[in-house]
Short mmCIF file of C-alpha atoms and ligand atoms in Angstrom, two decimals:
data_model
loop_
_atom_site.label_atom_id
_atom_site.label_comp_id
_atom_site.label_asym_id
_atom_site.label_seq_id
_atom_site.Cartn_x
_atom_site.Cartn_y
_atom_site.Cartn_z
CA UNK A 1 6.12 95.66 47.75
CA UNK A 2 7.46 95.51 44.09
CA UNK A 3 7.10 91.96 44.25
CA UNK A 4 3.24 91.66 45.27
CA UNK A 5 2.63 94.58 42.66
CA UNK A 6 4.10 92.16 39.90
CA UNK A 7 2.34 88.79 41.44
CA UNK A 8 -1.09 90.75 41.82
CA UNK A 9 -0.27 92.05 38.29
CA UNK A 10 0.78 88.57 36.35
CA UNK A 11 -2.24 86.64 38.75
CA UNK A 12 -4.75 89.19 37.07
CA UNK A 13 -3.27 88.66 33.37
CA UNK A 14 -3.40 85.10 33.77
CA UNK A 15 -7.20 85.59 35.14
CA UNK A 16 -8.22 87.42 32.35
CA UNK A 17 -5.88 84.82 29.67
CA UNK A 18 -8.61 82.06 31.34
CA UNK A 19 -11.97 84.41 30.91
CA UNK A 20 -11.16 85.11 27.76
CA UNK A 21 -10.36 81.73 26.57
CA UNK A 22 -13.58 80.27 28.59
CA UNK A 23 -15.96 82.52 27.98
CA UNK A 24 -15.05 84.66 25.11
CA UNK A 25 -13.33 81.78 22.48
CA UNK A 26 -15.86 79.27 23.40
CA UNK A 27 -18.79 81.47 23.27
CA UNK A 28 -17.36 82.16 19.31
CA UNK A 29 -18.14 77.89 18.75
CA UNK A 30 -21.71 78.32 20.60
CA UNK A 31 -22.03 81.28 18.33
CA UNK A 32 -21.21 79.16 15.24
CA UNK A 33 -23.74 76.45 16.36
CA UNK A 34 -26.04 79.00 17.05
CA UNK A 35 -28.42 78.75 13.89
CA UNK A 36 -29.72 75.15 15.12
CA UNK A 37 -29.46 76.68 19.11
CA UNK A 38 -31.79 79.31 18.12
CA UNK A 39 -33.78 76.96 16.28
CA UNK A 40 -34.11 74.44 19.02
CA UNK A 41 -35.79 76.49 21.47
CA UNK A 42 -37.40 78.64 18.61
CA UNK A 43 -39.23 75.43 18.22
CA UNK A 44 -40.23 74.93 21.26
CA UNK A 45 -40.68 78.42 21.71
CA UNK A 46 -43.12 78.33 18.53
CA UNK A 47 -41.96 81.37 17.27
CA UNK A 48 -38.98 80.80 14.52
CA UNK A 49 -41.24 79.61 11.42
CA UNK A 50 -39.55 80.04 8.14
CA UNK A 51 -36.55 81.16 9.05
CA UNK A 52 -33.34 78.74 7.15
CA UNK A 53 -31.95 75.79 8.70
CA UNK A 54 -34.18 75.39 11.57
CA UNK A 55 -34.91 71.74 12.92
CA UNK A 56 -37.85 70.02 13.36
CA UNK A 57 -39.10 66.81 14.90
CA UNK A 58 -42.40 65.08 13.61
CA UNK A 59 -44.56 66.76 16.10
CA UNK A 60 -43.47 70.14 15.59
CA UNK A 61 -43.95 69.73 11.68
CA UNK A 62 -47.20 68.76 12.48
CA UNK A 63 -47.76 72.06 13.38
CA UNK A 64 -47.74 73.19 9.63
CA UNK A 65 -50.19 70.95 7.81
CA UNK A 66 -51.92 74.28 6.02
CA UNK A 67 -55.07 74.04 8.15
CA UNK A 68 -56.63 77.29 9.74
CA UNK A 69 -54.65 78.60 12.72
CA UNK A 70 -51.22 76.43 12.39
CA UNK A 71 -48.01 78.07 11.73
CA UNK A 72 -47.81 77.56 7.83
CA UNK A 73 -47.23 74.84 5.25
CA UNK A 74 -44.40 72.97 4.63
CA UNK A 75 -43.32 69.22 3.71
CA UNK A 76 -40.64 67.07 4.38
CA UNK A 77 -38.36 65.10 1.74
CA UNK A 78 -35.99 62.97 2.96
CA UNK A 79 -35.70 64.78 5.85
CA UNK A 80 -35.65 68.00 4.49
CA UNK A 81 -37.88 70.56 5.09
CA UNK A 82 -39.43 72.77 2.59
CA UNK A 83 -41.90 75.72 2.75
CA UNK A 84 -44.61 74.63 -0.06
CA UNK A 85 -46.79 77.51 0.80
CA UNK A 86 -47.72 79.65 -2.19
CA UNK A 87 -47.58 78.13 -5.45
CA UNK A 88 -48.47 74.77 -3.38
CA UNK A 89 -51.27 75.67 -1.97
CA UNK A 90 -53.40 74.17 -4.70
CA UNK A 91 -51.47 71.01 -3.95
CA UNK A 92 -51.16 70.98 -0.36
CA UNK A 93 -53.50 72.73 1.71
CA UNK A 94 -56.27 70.98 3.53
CA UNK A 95 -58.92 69.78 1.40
CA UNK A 96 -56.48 69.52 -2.02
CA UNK A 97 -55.14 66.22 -3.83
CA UNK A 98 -51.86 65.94 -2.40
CA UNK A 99 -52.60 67.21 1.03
CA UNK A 100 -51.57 64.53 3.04
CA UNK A 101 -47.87 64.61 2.29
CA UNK A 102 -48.04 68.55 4.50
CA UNK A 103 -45.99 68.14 7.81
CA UNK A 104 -44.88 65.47 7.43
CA UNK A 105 -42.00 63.09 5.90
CA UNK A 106 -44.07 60.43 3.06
CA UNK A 107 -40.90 60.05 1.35
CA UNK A 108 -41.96 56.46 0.75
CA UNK A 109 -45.23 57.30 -0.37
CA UNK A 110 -43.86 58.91 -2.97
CA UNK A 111 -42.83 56.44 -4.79
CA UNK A 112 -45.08 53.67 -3.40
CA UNK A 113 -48.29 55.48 -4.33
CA UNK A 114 -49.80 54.59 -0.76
CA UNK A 115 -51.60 57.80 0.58
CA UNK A 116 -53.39 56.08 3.25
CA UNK A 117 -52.00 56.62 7.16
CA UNK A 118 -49.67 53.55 6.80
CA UNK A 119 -48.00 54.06 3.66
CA UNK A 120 -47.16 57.61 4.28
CA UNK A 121 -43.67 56.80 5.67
CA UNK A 122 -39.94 58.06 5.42
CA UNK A 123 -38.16 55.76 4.92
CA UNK A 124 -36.61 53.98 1.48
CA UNK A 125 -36.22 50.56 2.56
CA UNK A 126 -35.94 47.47 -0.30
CA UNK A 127 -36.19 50.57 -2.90
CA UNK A 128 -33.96 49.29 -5.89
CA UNK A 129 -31.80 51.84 -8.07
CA UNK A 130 -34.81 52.71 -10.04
CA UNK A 131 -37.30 53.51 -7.34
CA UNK A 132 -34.07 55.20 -5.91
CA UNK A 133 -33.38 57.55 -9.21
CA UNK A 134 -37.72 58.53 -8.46
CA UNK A 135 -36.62 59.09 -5.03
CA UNK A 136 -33.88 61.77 -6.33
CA UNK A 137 -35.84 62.96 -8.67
CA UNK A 138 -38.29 64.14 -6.23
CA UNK A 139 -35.41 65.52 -3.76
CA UNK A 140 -34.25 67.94 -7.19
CA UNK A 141 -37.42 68.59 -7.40
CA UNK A 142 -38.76 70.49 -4.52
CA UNK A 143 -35.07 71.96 -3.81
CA UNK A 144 -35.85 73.61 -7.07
CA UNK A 145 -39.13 74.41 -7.15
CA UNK A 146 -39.99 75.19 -3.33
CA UNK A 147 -37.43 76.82 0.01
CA UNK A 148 -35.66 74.39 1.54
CA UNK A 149 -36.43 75.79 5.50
CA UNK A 150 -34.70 73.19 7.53
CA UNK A 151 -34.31 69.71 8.73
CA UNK A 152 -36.49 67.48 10.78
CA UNK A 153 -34.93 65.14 13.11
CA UNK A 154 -35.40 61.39 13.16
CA UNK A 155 -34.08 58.95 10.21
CA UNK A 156 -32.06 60.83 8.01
CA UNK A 157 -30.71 64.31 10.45
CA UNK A 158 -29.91 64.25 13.53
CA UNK A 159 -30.61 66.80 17.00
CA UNK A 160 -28.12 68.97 15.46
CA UNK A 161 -29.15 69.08 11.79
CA UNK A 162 -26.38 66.98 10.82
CA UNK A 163 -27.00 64.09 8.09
CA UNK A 164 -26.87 60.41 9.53
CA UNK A 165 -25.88 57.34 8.20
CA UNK A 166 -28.69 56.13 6.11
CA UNK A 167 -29.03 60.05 4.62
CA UNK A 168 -24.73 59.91 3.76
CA UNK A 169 -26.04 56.08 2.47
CA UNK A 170 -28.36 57.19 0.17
CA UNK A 171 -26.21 60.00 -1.01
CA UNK A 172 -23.89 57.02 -2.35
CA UNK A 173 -27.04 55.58 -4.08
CA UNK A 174 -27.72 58.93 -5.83
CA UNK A 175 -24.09 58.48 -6.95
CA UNK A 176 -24.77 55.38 -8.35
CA UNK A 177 -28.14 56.02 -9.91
CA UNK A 178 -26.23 59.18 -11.83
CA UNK A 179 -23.57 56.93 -13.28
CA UNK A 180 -26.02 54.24 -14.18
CA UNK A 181 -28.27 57.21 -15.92
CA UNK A 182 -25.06 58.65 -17.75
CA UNK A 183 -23.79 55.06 -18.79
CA UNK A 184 -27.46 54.53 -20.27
CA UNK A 185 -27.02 57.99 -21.63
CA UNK A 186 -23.77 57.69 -23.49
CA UNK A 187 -24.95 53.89 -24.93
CA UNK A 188 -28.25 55.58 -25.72
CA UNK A 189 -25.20 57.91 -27.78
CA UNK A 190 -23.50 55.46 -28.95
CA UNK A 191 -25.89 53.10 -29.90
CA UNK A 192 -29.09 54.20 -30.52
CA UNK A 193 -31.47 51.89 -32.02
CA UNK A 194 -32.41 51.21 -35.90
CA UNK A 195 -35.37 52.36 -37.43
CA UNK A 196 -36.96 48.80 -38.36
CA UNK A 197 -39.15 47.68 -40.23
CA UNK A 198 -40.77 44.54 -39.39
CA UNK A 199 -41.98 42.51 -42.59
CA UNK A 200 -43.01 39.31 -40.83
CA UNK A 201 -44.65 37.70 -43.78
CA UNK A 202 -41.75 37.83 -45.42
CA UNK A 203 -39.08 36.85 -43.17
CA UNK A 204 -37.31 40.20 -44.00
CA UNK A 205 -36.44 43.46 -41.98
CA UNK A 206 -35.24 46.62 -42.91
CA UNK A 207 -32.89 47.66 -40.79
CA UNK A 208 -31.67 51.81 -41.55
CA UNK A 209 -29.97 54.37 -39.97
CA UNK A 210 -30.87 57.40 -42.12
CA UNK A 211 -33.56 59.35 -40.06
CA UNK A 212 -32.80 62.84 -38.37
CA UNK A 213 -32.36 61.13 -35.43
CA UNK A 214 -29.49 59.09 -36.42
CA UNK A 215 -27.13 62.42 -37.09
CA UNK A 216 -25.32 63.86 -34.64
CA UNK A 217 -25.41 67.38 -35.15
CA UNK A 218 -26.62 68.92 -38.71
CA UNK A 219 -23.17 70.69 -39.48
CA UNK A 220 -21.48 67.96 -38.80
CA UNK A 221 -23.72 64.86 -39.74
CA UNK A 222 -21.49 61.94 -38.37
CA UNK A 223 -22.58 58.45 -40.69
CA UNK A 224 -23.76 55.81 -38.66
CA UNK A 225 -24.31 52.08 -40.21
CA UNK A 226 -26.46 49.71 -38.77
CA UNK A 227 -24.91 46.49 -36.88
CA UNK A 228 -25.98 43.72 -34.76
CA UNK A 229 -25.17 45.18 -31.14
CA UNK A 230 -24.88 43.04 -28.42
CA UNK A 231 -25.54 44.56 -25.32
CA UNK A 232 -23.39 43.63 -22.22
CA UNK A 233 -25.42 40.99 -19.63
CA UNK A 234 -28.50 41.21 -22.16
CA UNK A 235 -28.90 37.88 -24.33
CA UNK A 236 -29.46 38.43 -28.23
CA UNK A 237 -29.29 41.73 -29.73
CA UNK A 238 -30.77 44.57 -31.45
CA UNK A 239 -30.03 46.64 -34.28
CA UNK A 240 -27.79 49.91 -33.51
CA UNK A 241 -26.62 52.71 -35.82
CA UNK A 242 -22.89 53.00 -35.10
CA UNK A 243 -20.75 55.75 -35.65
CA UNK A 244 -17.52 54.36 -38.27
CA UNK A 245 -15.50 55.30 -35.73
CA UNK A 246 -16.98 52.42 -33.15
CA UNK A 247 -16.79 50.19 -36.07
CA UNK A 248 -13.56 48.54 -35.27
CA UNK A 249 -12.08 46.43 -32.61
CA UNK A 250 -15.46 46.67 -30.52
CA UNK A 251 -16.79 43.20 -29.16
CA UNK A 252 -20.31 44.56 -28.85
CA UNK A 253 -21.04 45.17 -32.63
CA UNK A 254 -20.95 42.42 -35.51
CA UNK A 255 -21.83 42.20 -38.95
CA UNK A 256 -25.86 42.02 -40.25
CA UNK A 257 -25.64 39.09 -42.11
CA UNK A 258 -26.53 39.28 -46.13
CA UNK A 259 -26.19 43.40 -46.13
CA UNK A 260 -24.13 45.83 -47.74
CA UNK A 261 -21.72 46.56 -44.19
CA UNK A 262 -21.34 50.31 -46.23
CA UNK A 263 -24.79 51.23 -46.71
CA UNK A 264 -26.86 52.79 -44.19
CA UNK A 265 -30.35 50.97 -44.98
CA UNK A 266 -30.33 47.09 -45.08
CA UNK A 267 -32.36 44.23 -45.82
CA UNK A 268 -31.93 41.85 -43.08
CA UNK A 269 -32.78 38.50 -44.40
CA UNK A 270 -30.82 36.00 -42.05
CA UNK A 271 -31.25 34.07 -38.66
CA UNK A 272 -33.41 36.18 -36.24
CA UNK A 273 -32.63 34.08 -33.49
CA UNK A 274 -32.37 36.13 -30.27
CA UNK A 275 -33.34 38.89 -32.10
CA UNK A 276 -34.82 41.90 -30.54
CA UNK A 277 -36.06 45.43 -30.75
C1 HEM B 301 -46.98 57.88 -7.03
C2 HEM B 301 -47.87 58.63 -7.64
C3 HEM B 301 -47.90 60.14 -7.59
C4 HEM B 301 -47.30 61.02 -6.74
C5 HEM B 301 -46.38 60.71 -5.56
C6 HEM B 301 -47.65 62.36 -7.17
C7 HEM B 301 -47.23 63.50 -6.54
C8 HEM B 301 -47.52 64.77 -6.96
C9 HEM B 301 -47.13 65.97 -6.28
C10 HEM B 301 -46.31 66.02 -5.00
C11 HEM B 301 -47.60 67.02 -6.98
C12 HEM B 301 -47.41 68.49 -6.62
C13 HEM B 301 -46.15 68.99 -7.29
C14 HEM B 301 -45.85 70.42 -6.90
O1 HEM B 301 -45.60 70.69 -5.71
O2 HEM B 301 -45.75 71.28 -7.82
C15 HEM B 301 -48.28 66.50 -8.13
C16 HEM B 301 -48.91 67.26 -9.08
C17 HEM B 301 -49.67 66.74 -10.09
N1 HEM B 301 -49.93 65.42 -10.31
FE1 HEM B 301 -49.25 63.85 -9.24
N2 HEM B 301 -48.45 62.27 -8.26
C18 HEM B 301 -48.64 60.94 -8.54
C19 HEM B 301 -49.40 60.43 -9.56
C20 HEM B 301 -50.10 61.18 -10.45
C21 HEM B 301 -50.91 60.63 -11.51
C22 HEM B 301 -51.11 59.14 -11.77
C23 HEM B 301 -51.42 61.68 -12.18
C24 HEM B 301 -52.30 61.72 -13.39
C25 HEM B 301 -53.15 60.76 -13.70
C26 HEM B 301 -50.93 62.89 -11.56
C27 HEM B 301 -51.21 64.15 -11.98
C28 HEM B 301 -50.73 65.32 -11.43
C29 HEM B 301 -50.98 66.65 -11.95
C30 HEM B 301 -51.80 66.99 -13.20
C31 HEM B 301 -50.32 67.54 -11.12
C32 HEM B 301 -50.31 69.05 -11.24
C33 HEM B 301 -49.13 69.51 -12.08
C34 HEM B 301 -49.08 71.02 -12.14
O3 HEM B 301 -50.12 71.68 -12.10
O4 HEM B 301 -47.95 71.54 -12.21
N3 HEM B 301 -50.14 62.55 -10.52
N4 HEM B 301 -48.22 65.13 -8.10
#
């Protein structure tokens, strides 16, 4: 009898061990996917506007184009979705200049300029790095200025909400559009251009580095001195005011022939081949 007790008894443990673990543990992981659950058949639904992280497909962000009756207004960038009602109104709604980006994804447009049905398209195809830095521009943009409200699914998210490969792709091409803008940024430091002074007829240019722009900071005004710099890949060069401390060992800066090399205005007189400014 003692036995049976204690079989019934572990048989009923082990029972509850395997609900538990089932029902309970894996309804915790359906809880944690449960934003984009809820969202799912909120869309289809119709009923979860607004609310963060839902997911979209193209038709149901149709649905918010700003006209009378539909469910609101919101755009998508690169696959994300933003509400642009409000202070976009005046951009967005029916009827106003920028109207036909609303529910939908023109990412391309954006950059492309085509407004018309076939140019309003998602996708970045053939953009180079600069188009590329426009395209990131405008993705700062409106997660700044407007609420990012979810994710439509298609090109760059997929039926979960999760990024795919071209989105993680062009997230590396935002990295390299940032280190291309802060290498341009610190030569743009280091070697900002002359203030020149063209005197064709004569053959002469003045080549100086003694405007405001040319100091650092006004407590501590570092001297810059003009120099031939040669830019890497870029044929010729230009005139740059260089700090003293770039003066030596650098491969990029030479001498202006016939000038003082201490004096931070100078009379260029010599050969201006593959000269530019
Ligand atoms: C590829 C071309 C262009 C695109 C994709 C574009 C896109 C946009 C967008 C999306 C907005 C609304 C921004 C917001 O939500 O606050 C906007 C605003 C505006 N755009 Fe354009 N635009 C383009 C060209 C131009 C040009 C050529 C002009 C001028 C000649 C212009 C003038 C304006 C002005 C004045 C505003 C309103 C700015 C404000 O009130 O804050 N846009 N543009």
């Amino acid at each position: 009898m003692a036995t049976r007790k204690t079989v019934l008894l572990v048989t009923a443990t082990l029972l509850t061990v395997v609900i538990i673990e089932k029902y309970i543990l894996n309804f915790q992981s359906i809880l944690a996917n449960l934003p984009f659950l809820v969202n799912i058949f909120g869309q289809q639904n119709g009923n979860l506007s607004g609310s963060t992280g839902d997911l979209f497909t193209a038709d149901s962000l149709r649905l918010y184009d700003g006209s009378e009756g539909s469910k609101g207004l919101h755009l998508a960038f690169l696959g994300r979705v933003y509400d642009v009602s409000g202070k976009g109104d005046k951009f967005y709604k029916p009827g106003e200049g920028y109207s036909f980006f609303a529910g939908r994804d023109g990412t391309r447009a954006f950059i492309t300029g085509e407004f018309k049905e076939e140019g309003l398209k998602d996708d970045v195809d053939g953009f180079n790095l600069i188009q590329m830095g426009e395209v990131m521009d405008w993705v700062e943009f409106y997660e700044k200025d407007y609420k990012h409200v979810g994710f439509l699914q298609g090109r760059y998210y997929n039926h979960i909400g999760q990024p795919t490969k071209e989105r993680l792709r062009i997230e590396k091409v935002f990295h390299e559009v940032r280190s291309a803008r802060e290498a341009k940024e610190e030569e743009r430091r280091r070697y900002p251009y002359c203030d020149v002074d063209i005197h064709e007829y004569l053959k002469k240019v003045t080549m100086a580095c003694v405007k405001r722009r040319h100091v650092d900071d006004a407590s501590n005004p570092a001297i810059r001195l003009p120099r031939k710099y040669f830019k890497p890949d870029v044929a010729g060069w230009r005139c740059a005011c260089v700090e003293t401390k770039y003066l030596t060992n650098n491969d990029l800066i030479g001498e202006i022939d016939g000038c003082d090399q201490q004096t931070r205005e100078c009379l260029f007189t010599g050969d201006f081949t593959g000269f530019y400014n």
